[in-house]
Amino acid sequence: MNNRHYNIYFHTHTVSGIVISVVLFVIFFAGSFSFFRDEIINWERSESTAITKEIELDYNKALKNLDKEYVLHGRNITISKPSTENRVAVYMEGTKDTLAPAKQKEGTFFYLDNKKFKSYTYEESYSLGEFLYRLHFLAQIPYPVGYYLSGFTALFFLFAIVTGLLLHWKKIVSNFYVFRPKEKLKTLWTDAHTALGMIGLPFQFVYAVTGAFFMIKLLIVAPAVMALYKGDENKLYKELEYNDPDFKFDNKKLAVPFDINQLVSKAKSNWSDFEITRVFIQNYGDANMHVLVEGELLSDKKFTGIGKVVYRIADGKEVARKNPVTQNNYIDVVKNVLYRIHFGDYGGYALKIVSFILGIITCFVIISGVMIWLVARQKNNLPEKKRRFNAAVVRIYLAICLSMYPITALAFIGSKIFYPLSQSSLFSLYFGGWLILTVFFIIKKNDDFTNKFCLISGSILGFLIPITNGIVSGDWFWTSFMEHKIQIFFIDVFWIALASISLYTSYHLKPKKEVVAETKA
């Protein structure tokens, strides 16, 4: 590689990495915990459920209860299961009956307990698991700013990965085995950055690509919509199979009784190892009522196996079918594969734990990259003012990033003690505590102190999490294990392990003699 190309790749890698560093750290740190979103939700509620994607619901009884409160006639109703918990998501469109009262023409969304049939609004059902999941794509920032910011961050991260790979291409194998902790500070950070970056390279590449796709796909497909579909988004979504078939509302009462449970069981029996993940009812109680039952094959049977059956209620006939074994096309594969490899929902706890570790490794790669940038710019030939500025930038960066660990642990404790913690209270606890810690570390002006304090305080709070759970709910990790409450048991043991590792690390950190902190004015 000639010097010109090397300099281009080096500066592109450095600039793209520094620009996105803080946002990228937040995305990967929160995203690492998001692999356990379902477990966190159930731990917080002291509930345990079967680890399956299938909707476990008595549809007939649930709809009968909902009909008393909402009057379902003429509505389109979607029942789905976004996460492994004891609640299903219900979205009801307003009735198509033009003579119905105005209130019945309003749509609504809520969560429904699959045993007690109690409904919860989105705010009432909000949890720490949902918070961390949404934080990893910056959804707390008003739409679409947060979505686009996370999407373009992923895109710039892809540039950083590719240019970093090109920089190290010739020495990619030899550098992987080199780690010199006793050398000067820049060498230590460079070796750690290179080695850990290579370990997590496939993981990082996958998440850069899929993250960009999910968050900015509307911008990606916009030219295609304008050029190929003449601005008709509905036509594009129909071809991509995002839109369900639409059946006309006859405005006539259905003359025959119907049994949704029976239809769901009938659809499930078509294929072995088939899980029902969504039920869509069109024109409820109308003469032209149809029911779409959708599901997928178990991932260990077929990685991409989406199937669906559409029934016409008036005569009980099947009007459409998609075989998950033989009829999955290229579009299905692309949509499902991107989703699955991003969420890591196909390999059980082993894959989730590995993904979490790789996510935290990526966080360290991001930090080491910033530290390399700082050490390289603390040379004596640089003006003191510039060196102070560089040190201040990194100090702010470390304060924001490292304080996420103790504040996340504190949020677990708070969400358990004050359950149910409202969405606004959770925001105040997490973002308020995060801000206080960040300001404290910035004022302290000591990067070593920031690092050690965050590790130790995060460890102490981490050990308190299972203790808090045991005191508040009585679910000590040994009792939850004996009672097969696997999700609750996992979160408690997970925090014990994580706190132990971070505490061990904190007591083996020895600051280098080389000073990189801000020079005193």
Coordinates of C-alpha atoms in Angstrom, one line a residue:
M1 CA 0.0 0.0 0.0
N2 CA 1.5 3.4 -1.0
N3 CA 1.6 6.3 1.4
R4 CA -1.2 8.2 -0.2
H5 CA -3.7 5.3 0.2
Y6 CA -2.5 4.6 3.7
N7 CA -3.0 8.2 4.7
I8 CA -6.5 8.2 3.2
Y9 CA -7.5 5.1 5.0
F10 CA -5.9 6.2 8.3
H11 CA -7.5 9.6 8.4
T12 CA -10.9 8.2 7.2
H13 CA -10.7 5.6 9.9
T14 CA -9.7 8.1 12.6
V15 CA -12.1 10.8 11.8
S16 CA -15.1 8.5 11.3
G17 CA -14.3 6.7 14.6
I18 CA -13.9 9.9 16.7
V19 CA -17.0 11.5 15.3
I20 CA -19.3 8.6 16.2
S21 CA -17.4 7.3 19.3
V22 CA -19.8 8.5 22.1
V23 CA -23.0 7.6 20.3
L24 CA -21.5 4.3 19.1
F25 CA -20.5 3.4 22.7
V26 CA -24.1 4.1 23.9
I27 CA -25.5 2.0 21.1
F28 CA -23.3 -1.0 21.8
F29 CA -23.5 -0.9 25.6
A30 CA -27.3 -0.6 25.6
G31 CA -27.5 -3.1 22.7
S32 CA -25.5 -5.6 24.6
F33 CA -28.0 -5.6 27.4
S34 CA -30.9 -5.6 24.9
F35 CA -30.0 -9.3 24.0
F36 CA -31.6 -10.0 27.4
R37 CA -34.6 -7.7 27.0
D38 CA -37.2 -10.4 27.6
E39 CA -35.3 -11.7 30.6
I40 CA -35.1 -8.2 32.1
I41 CA -38.8 -7.6 31.5
N42 CA -39.8 -10.8 33.3
W43 CA -37.2 -10.3 36.1
E44 CA -38.6 -6.8 36.7
R45 CA -42.2 -8.1 36.9
S46 CA -41.2 -11.2 39.0
E47 CA -42.8 -13.3 36.3
S48 CA -41.5 -16.4 34.4
T49 CA -42.9 -17.7 31.1
A50 CA -42.2 -20.4 28.6
I51 CA -39.3 -19.5 26.4
T52 CA -41.2 -19.6 23.1
K53 CA -42.2 -17.1 20.4
E54 CA -45.7 -18.7 20.1
I55 CA -48.7 -16.7 21.3
E56 CA -50.2 -18.5 24.3
L57 CA -53.7 -17.1 24.5
D58 CA -57.4 -18.2 24.6
Y59 CA -58.4 -16.0 21.7
N60 CA -62.2 -16.5 22.1
K61 CA -62.2 -15.5 25.8
A62 CA -59.8 -12.6 25.2
L63 CA -62.0 -11.2 22.3
K64 CA -65.1 -11.7 24.3
N65 CA -63.7 -9.6 27.1
L66 CA -62.4 -6.9 24.8
D67 CA -65.8 -6.7 23.0
K68 CA -67.4 -5.6 26.3
E69 CA -65.0 -2.6 26.5
Y70 CA -64.3 -1.6 23.0
V71 CA -67.1 -3.1 20.8
L72 CA -65.2 -5.0 18.2
H73 CA -67.7 -5.1 15.3
G74 CA -66.2 -3.8 12.0
R75 CA -62.6 -3.5 13.4
N76 CA -59.3 -4.9 12.2
I77 CA -57.5 -6.5 15.1
T78 CA -53.9 -7.6 15.2
I79 CA -52.6 -9.8 18.0
S80 CA -48.9 -10.4 18.2
K81 CA -46.1 -11.3 20.6
P82 CA -43.2 -8.9 20.4
S83 CA -41.2 -10.5 23.2
T84 CA -41.2 -13.5 25.4
E85 CA -43.5 -12.4 28.3
N86 CA -46.9 -13.0 29.7
R87 CA -48.5 -10.3 27.6
V88 CA -49.4 -9.9 23.9
A89 CA -49.6 -6.8 21.9
V90 CA -53.1 -5.8 20.6
Y91 CA -53.7 -3.2 17.9
M92 CA -57.2 -2.4 17.0
E93 CA -58.2 -0.1 14.1
G94 CA -61.3 2.0 14.3
T95 CA -64.5 0.3 13.2
K96 CA -65.4 0.6 9.5
D97 CA -69.1 1.0 10.4
T98 CA -69.9 4.6 9.4
L99 CA -72.9 4.7 11.7
A100 CA -71.0 3.7 14.8
P101 CA -70.3 6.3 17.6
A102 CA -67.1 8.4 17.1
K103 CA -65.3 6.6 20.0
Q104 CA -65.6 3.3 18.2
K105 CA -63.9 4.8 15.1
E106 CA -60.8 5.5 17.1
G107 CA -57.9 3.0 16.9
T108 CA -56.0 1.9 20.0
F109 CA -52.9 -0.1 21.0
F110 CA -52.3 -1.9 24.3
Y111 CA -50.8 -5.0 25.9
L112 CA -53.0 -7.8 27.2
D113 CA -52.2 -10.2 29.9
N114 CA -52.6 -13.7 28.3
K115 CA -54.0 -15.2 31.6
K116 CA -55.9 -12.5 33.4
F117 CA -56.9 -10.6 30.2
K118 CA -56.0 -7.3 31.9
S119 CA -55.0 -4.6 29.5
Y120 CA -52.1 -2.2 29.9
T121 CA -51.3 0.9 27.9
Y122 CA -47.8 1.3 26.4
E123 CA -46.8 3.6 29.3
E124 CA -48.1 1.2 31.9
S125 CA -46.3 -1.7 30.3
Y126 CA -43.0 0.2 29.9
S127 CA -40.1 -1.6 31.5
L128 CA -36.3 -1.3 31.9
G129 CA -35.9 -4.0 29.3
E130 CA -37.9 -1.9 26.8
F131 CA -35.9 1.2 27.9
L132 CA -32.5 -0.3 27.2
Y133 CA -33.7 -1.9 23.9
R134 CA -35.0 1.5 22.7
L135 CA -31.9 3.3 24.0
H136 CA -29.7 1.2 21.7
F137 CA -31.2 2.9 18.7
L138 CA -31.7 6.3 20.4
A139 CA -35.5 6.1 20.3
Q140 CA -35.7 8.4 23.4
I141 CA -34.7 11.2 21.0
P142 CA -37.8 12.5 19.2
Y143 CA -38.5 10.6 15.9
P144 CA -37.0 10.6 13.4
V145 CA -33.9 12.3 14.7
G146 CA -32.9 9.5 17.0
Y147 CA -33.5 6.8 14.4
Y148 CA -31.5 8.6 11.7
L149 CA -28.7 9.4 14.1
S150 CA -28.3 5.8 15.1
G151 CA -28.6 4.7 11.5
F152 CA -25.9 7.1 10.2
T153 CA -23.7 6.2 13.2
A154 CA -23.9 2.5 12.1
L155 CA -23.1 3.6 8.5
F156 CA -20.0 5.6 9.6
F157 CA -19.1 2.6 11.8
L158 CA -19.1 0.5 8.7
F159 CA -16.6 3.0 7.1
A160 CA -14.4 2.7 10.2
I161 CA -14.4 -1.1 10.1
V162 CA -13.6 -1.3 6.4
T163 CA -10.8 1.4 6.6
G164 CA -9.4 -0.2 9.7
L165 CA -9.3 -3.6 8.0
L166 CA -7.5 -2.1 5.0
L167 CA -5.0 -0.4 7.3
H168 CA -4.0 -3.7 9.0
W169 CA -4.5 -6.0 6.1
K170 CA -0.9 -6.9 5.5
K171 CA -0.2 -7.5 9.2
I172 CA -3.6 -8.8 10.2
V173 CA -2.4 -12.2 11.4
S174 CA 0.9 -11.1 13.0
N175 CA -0.6 -8.1 14.8
F176 CA -3.5 -10.3 16.2
Y177 CA -1.0 -12.2 18.4
V178 CA 0.9 -9.1 19.6
F179 CA 0.1 -7.6 23.0
R180 CA 2.7 -5.6 24.9
P181 CA 1.1 -4.3 28.2
K182 CA 4.5 -3.3 29.6
E183 CA 5.4 -1.0 26.6
K184 CA 4.5 2.7 26.3
L185 CA 0.9 3.7 26.6
K186 CA 0.2 4.2 22.9
T187 CA 1.6 0.7 22.2
L188 CA -0.7 -0.8 24.8
W189 CA -3.8 0.8 23.5
T190 CA -2.9 0.1 19.9
D191 CA -2.3 -3.6 20.6
A192 CA -5.6 -3.9 22.5
H193 CA -7.5 -2.0 19.8
T194 CA -6.1 -4.2 17.0
A195 CA -6.4 -7.6 18.7
L196 CA -9.9 -7.1 20.2
G197 CA -11.0 -5.3 17.0
M198 CA -10.1 -8.4 15.0
I199 CA -11.9 -10.8 17.5
G200 CA -15.1 -8.8 17.2
L201 CA -14.8 -8.0 13.5
P202 CA -17.5 -10.3 12.1
F203 CA -19.8 -9.3 14.9
Q204 CA -19.2 -5.6 14.3
F205 CA -19.6 -5.8 10.6
V206 CA -22.9 -7.6 10.9
Y207 CA -24.3 -5.0 13.3
A208 CA -23.0 -2.1 11.3
V209 CA -24.8 -3.4 8.2
T210 CA -28.0 -4.5 9.9
G211 CA -28.2 -1.4 12.1
A212 CA -27.9 0.9 9.2
F213 CA -30.5 -1.1 7.2
F214 CA -33.1 -1.0 10.0
M215 CA -32.7 2.7 10.9
I216 CA -32.3 4.4 7.5
K217 CA -33.9 1.9 5.2
L218 CA -36.6 4.5 4.4
L219 CA -33.9 6.8 3.0
I220 CA -32.3 3.9 1.2
V221 CA -35.5 2.9 -0.6
A222 CA -36.8 6.4 -1.2
P223 CA -35.1 6.7 -4.7
A224 CA -36.6 3.3 -5.7
V225 CA -40.0 4.5 -4.6
M226 CA -39.7 7.6 -6.7
A227 CA -38.1 6.0 -9.7
L228 CA -39.7 2.6 -9.9
Y229 CA -43.1 3.1 -8.2
K230 CA -43.7 6.7 -9.0
G231 CA -44.0 7.7 -5.4
D232 CA -46.5 4.9 -4.6
E233 CA -45.2 3.6 -1.2
N234 CA -48.2 1.2 -0.8
K235 CA -47.3 -0.6 -4.1
L236 CA -43.7 -1.1 -2.8
Y237 CA -44.8 -2.4 0.6
K238 CA -47.3 -4.7 -1.1
E239 CA -44.5 -6.3 -3.2
L240 CA -42.3 -6.5 -0.2
E241 CA -45.2 -8.2 1.6
Y242 CA -45.3 -5.7 4.4
N243 CA -49.0 -5.1 3.8
D244 CA -51.7 -7.6 4.6
P245 CA -54.5 -8.5 2.1
D246 CA -57.4 -6.1 2.3
F247 CA -61.0 -7.4 2.3
K248 CA -64.0 -5.2 1.8
F249 CA -66.3 -4.4 4.7
D250 CA -69.8 -5.5 3.7
N251 CA -71.6 -3.8 6.7
K252 CA -73.7 -7.0 7.3
K253 CA -73.7 -8.9 10.4
L254 CA -72.0 -12.4 10.3
A255 CA -74.7 -15.0 10.3
V256 CA -72.6 -18.0 11.5
P257 CA -70.7 -18.5 14.8
F258 CA -66.9 -18.6 14.7
D259 CA -64.1 -20.1 16.8
I260 CA -60.7 -18.3 16.5
N261 CA -59.0 -20.9 18.7
Q262 CA -60.1 -23.6 16.3
L263 CA -58.8 -21.7 13.3
V264 CA -55.4 -21.1 15.0
S265 CA -55.1 -24.7 15.9
K266 CA -56.0 -25.7 12.4
A267 CA -53.4 -23.5 10.9
K268 CA -50.8 -24.7 13.4
S269 CA -51.5 -28.4 12.5
N270 CA -50.6 -27.8 8.9
W271 CA -46.9 -28.0 9.6
S272 CA -44.9 -29.6 12.4
D273 CA -42.7 -27.4 14.6
F274 CA -44.8 -24.3 13.6
E275 CA -45.3 -21.5 16.1
I276 CA -48.1 -19.0 15.8
T277 CA -46.7 -15.5 16.2
R278 CA -49.4 -13.2 14.8
V279 CA -53.2 -13.3 14.3
F280 CA -54.9 -10.7 12.1
I281 CA -58.7 -10.4 12.1
Q282 CA -60.3 -8.3 9.4
N283 CA -63.8 -7.0 9.6
Y284 CA -64.6 -8.5 13.0
G285 CA -68.2 -9.8 13.2
D286 CA -68.9 -8.7 9.5
A287 CA -70.2 -11.0 6.8
N288 CA -66.9 -10.6 5.0
M289 CA -64.8 -11.4 8.1
H290 CA -61.4 -13.0 7.4
V291 CA -58.7 -14.3 9.8
L292 CA -55.0 -14.4 8.9
V293 CA -52.9 -16.8 11.0
E294 CA -49.1 -16.3 10.7
G295 CA -46.2 -18.0 12.2
E296 CA -42.8 -19.5 11.6
L297 CA -40.9 -22.8 11.9
L298 CA -38.5 -23.3 14.8
S299 CA -35.1 -21.9 13.9
D300 CA -33.4 -25.2 14.4
K301 CA -35.7 -26.7 11.8
K302 CA -35.4 -24.0 9.3
F303 CA -33.7 -20.6 9.7
T304 CA -36.2 -18.8 7.5
G305 CA -39.6 -20.5 7.6
I306 CA -42.5 -18.0 7.6
G307 CA -45.9 -19.3 6.9
K308 CA -49.5 -18.0 6.9
V309 CA -53.1 -19.1 6.3
V310 CA -56.1 -16.9 5.5
Y311 CA -59.6 -18.2 6.4
R312 CA -63.0 -16.8 5.3
I313 CA -65.3 -17.1 8.2
A314 CA -68.6 -17.1 6.4
D315 CA -68.0 -20.6 5.0
G316 CA -64.9 -21.6 6.9
K317 CA -62.8 -22.0 3.7
E318 CA -59.1 -21.4 3.4
V319 CA -58.6 -18.7 0.8
A320 CA -54.8 -18.3 0.8
R321 CA -51.8 -20.2 2.1
K322 CA -48.1 -19.7 2.3
N323 CA -46.1 -22.8 3.0
P324 CA -43.1 -22.1 5.3
V325 CA -41.2 -25.1 4.0
T326 CA -41.4 -24.5 0.2
Q327 CA -42.7 -21.0 -0.4
N328 CA -40.3 -18.6 1.3
N329 CA -38.8 -16.4 -1.4
Y330 CA -35.8 -14.1 -1.6
I331 CA -37.6 -11.2 0.1
D332 CA -38.6 -13.4 3.0
V333 CA -35.0 -14.7 3.4
V334 CA -33.5 -11.2 3.4
K335 CA -36.0 -9.7 5.8
N336 CA -35.9 -12.6 8.2
V337 CA -32.1 -13.2 8.1
L338 CA -31.3 -9.6 8.8
Y339 CA -33.7 -9.6 11.7
R340 CA -32.4 -12.8 13.2
I341 CA -28.7 -12.1 13.0
H342 CA -29.3 -8.7 14.5
F343 CA -31.3 -9.8 17.4
G344 CA -29.5 -13.1 18.0
D345 CA -32.8 -14.9 18.8
Y346 CA -32.0 -18.3 17.2
G347 CA -29.3 -19.8 19.4
G348 CA -30.6 -19.7 23.0
Y349 CA -28.7 -18.3 25.9
A350 CA -25.3 -19.4 24.6
L351 CA -25.6 -17.1 21.6
K352 CA -27.0 -14.3 23.7
I353 CA -24.1 -14.5 26.1
V354 CA -21.5 -14.6 23.3
S355 CA -23.2 -11.7 21.6
F356 CA -23.2 -9.7 24.9
I357 CA -19.4 -10.4 25.4
L358 CA -18.7 -9.3 21.8
G359 CA -20.8 -6.2 22.3
I360 CA -18.8 -5.3 25.5
I361 CA -15.5 -6.0 23.6
T362 CA -16.7 -3.6 20.9
C363 CA -17.2 -1.0 23.6
F364 CA -13.6 -1.5 24.7
V365 CA -12.4 -1.3 21.1
I366 CA -14.2 2.1 20.8
I367 CA -12.6 3.4 24.1
S368 CA -9.1 2.1 23.1
G369 CA -9.4 3.9 19.7
V370 CA -10.2 7.2 21.5
M371 CA -7.2 6.7 23.9
I372 CA -4.9 6.0 20.9
W373 CA -6.1 9.3 19.5
L374 CA -5.4 11.1 22.7
V375 CA -1.9 9.7 23.4
A376 CA -0.9 10.5 19.8
R377 CA -1.9 14.1 20.4
Q378 CA -0.2 14.6 23.8
K379 CA 3.3 15.2 22.3
N380 CA 5.5 17.8 23.8
N381 CA 5.8 19.7 20.5
L382 CA 2.1 20.5 20.5
P383 CA 1.0 23.8 22.1
E384 CA -0.2 23.3 25.8
K385 CA -3.6 24.8 25.0
K386 CA -4.2 22.2 22.3
R387 CA -3.1 19.3 24.6
R388 CA -5.4 20.5 27.3
F389 CA -8.3 20.7 24.8
N390 CA -7.6 17.1 23.6
A391 CA -7.5 15.8 27.1
A392 CA -10.7 17.6 28.0
V393 CA -12.5 16.1 25.0
V394 CA -11.5 12.6 26.0
R395 CA -12.3 13.3 29.7
I396 CA -15.9 14.2 28.7
Y397 CA -16.1 11.2 26.4
L398 CA -15.0 8.8 29.2
A399 CA -17.3 10.4 31.7
I400 CA -20.3 9.9 29.5
C401 CA -19.4 6.4 28.4
L402 CA -18.1 4.7 31.6
S403 CA -20.8 6.1 33.8
M404 CA -23.3 4.0 31.9
Y405 CA -22.2 0.9 33.8
P406 CA -23.1 2.0 37.4
I407 CA -26.2 3.9 36.3
T408 CA -27.5 0.8 34.5
A409 CA -27.0 -1.3 37.6
L410 CA -28.7 1.4 39.7
A411 CA -31.7 1.4 37.2
F412 CA -32.1 -2.4 37.8
I413 CA -32.3 -1.8 41.6
G414 CA -34.7 1.2 41.2
S415 CA -37.0 -0.6 38.8
K416 CA -37.3 -3.5 41.2
I417 CA -37.8 -1.5 44.4
F418 CA -40.3 0.9 42.9
Y419 CA -42.0 -1.5 40.6
P420 CA -44.0 -0.5 38.6
L421 CA -41.7 2.4 37.8
S422 CA -43.4 4.7 35.3
Q423 CA -41.8 5.7 32.0
S424 CA -41.1 9.2 33.2
S425 CA -39.7 8.1 36.5
L426 CA -37.4 5.6 34.7
F427 CA -36.2 8.4 32.4
S428 CA -35.5 10.6 35.4
L429 CA -33.6 7.9 37.3
Y430 CA -31.5 6.8 34.4
F431 CA -30.8 10.1 32.5
G432 CA -30.7 12.2 35.7
G433 CA -28.3 9.9 37.4
W434 CA -26.2 9.6 34.2
L435 CA -26.0 13.4 33.9
I436 CA -25.0 13.8 37.6
L437 CA -22.2 11.2 37.3
T438 CA -21.0 12.6 34.0
V439 CA -20.7 16.2 35.4
F440 CA -19.0 14.8 38.6
F441 CA -16.3 13.0 36.6
I442 CA -15.8 16.0 34.3
I443 CA -15.2 18.3 37.3
K444 CA -13.0 15.7 38.9
K445 CA -10.6 15.8 36.0
N446 CA -9.1 12.4 36.6
D447 CA -9.5 9.6 34.0
D448 CA -8.1 6.9 36.2
F449 CA -10.5 7.8 39.0
T450 CA -13.4 7.8 36.5
N451 CA -12.5 4.4 35.2
K452 CA -11.9 2.8 38.7
F453 CA -14.9 4.4 40.3
C454 CA -17.3 3.2 37.6
L455 CA -16.0 -0.3 37.7
I456 CA -16.1 -0.6 41.5
S457 CA -19.5 1.2 42.0
G458 CA -21.0 -0.7 39.1
S459 CA -19.7 -4.0 40.7
I460 CA -21.1 -3.1 44.1
L461 CA -24.5 -2.2 42.7
G462 CA -24.4 -5.3 40.5
F463 CA -24.0 -7.5 43.6
L464 CA -26.9 -5.7 45.2
I465 CA -29.3 -6.5 42.3
P466 CA -29.9 -10.1 43.2
I467 CA -30.1 -9.2 46.8
T468 CA -32.7 -6.5 46.1
N469 CA -34.7 -9.0 44.0
G470 CA -34.6 -11.6 46.8
I471 CA -35.7 -9.1 49.5
V472 CA -38.4 -7.4 47.4
S473 CA -39.9 -10.4 45.6
G474 CA -38.6 -13.4 47.5
D475 CA -37.1 -14.8 44.3
W476 CA -33.6 -15.5 45.6
F477 CA -31.6 -17.0 42.7
W478 CA -31.4 -20.4 44.2
T479 CA -35.2 -20.5 44.8
S480 CA -35.9 -19.3 41.3
F481 CA -33.7 -22.0 39.9
M482 CA -35.5 -24.7 42.0
E483 CA -38.8 -23.3 40.8
H484 CA -37.7 -23.3 37.2
K485 CA -38.0 -19.5 36.9
I486 CA -35.2 -19.5 34.4
Q487 CA -35.4 -15.9 33.2
I488 CA -35.4 -14.5 36.8
F489 CA -32.6 -16.8 37.8
F490 CA -30.5 -15.9 34.7
I491 CA -30.6 -12.1 35.4
D492 CA -29.5 -12.6 39.0
V493 CA -26.7 -14.9 38.1
F494 CA -25.7 -12.7 35.1
W495 CA -25.2 -9.7 37.4
I496 CA -23.2 -11.7 39.9
A497 CA -20.9 -12.9 37.2
L498 CA -20.6 -9.4 35.5
A499 CA -20.0 -7.7 38.9
S500 CA -17.3 -10.2 39.8
I501 CA -15.5 -9.7 36.5
S502 CA -15.6 -5.9 36.7
L503 CA -14.5 -5.9 40.4
Y504 CA -11.6 -8.2 39.6
T505 CA -10.6 -6.0 36.7
S506 CA -10.8 -2.8 38.8
Y507 CA -8.3 -4.2 41.4
H508 CA -5.8 -5.2 38.7
L509 CA -5.7 -1.9 36.9
K510 CA -2.4 -0.2 37.3
P511 CA -2.2 3.3 35.9
K512 CA 0.8 3.8 33.5
K513 CA 3.5 6.2 34.5
E514 CA 2.9 8.1 31.3
V515 CA 0.6 11.0 32.1
V516 CA -2.2 11.6 29.6
A517 CA -4.5 13.6 31.9
E518 CA -5.1 17.3 31.2
T519 CA -2.1 19.4 32.1
K520 CA -2.9 21.8 34.9
A521 CA -3.4 25.3 33.9

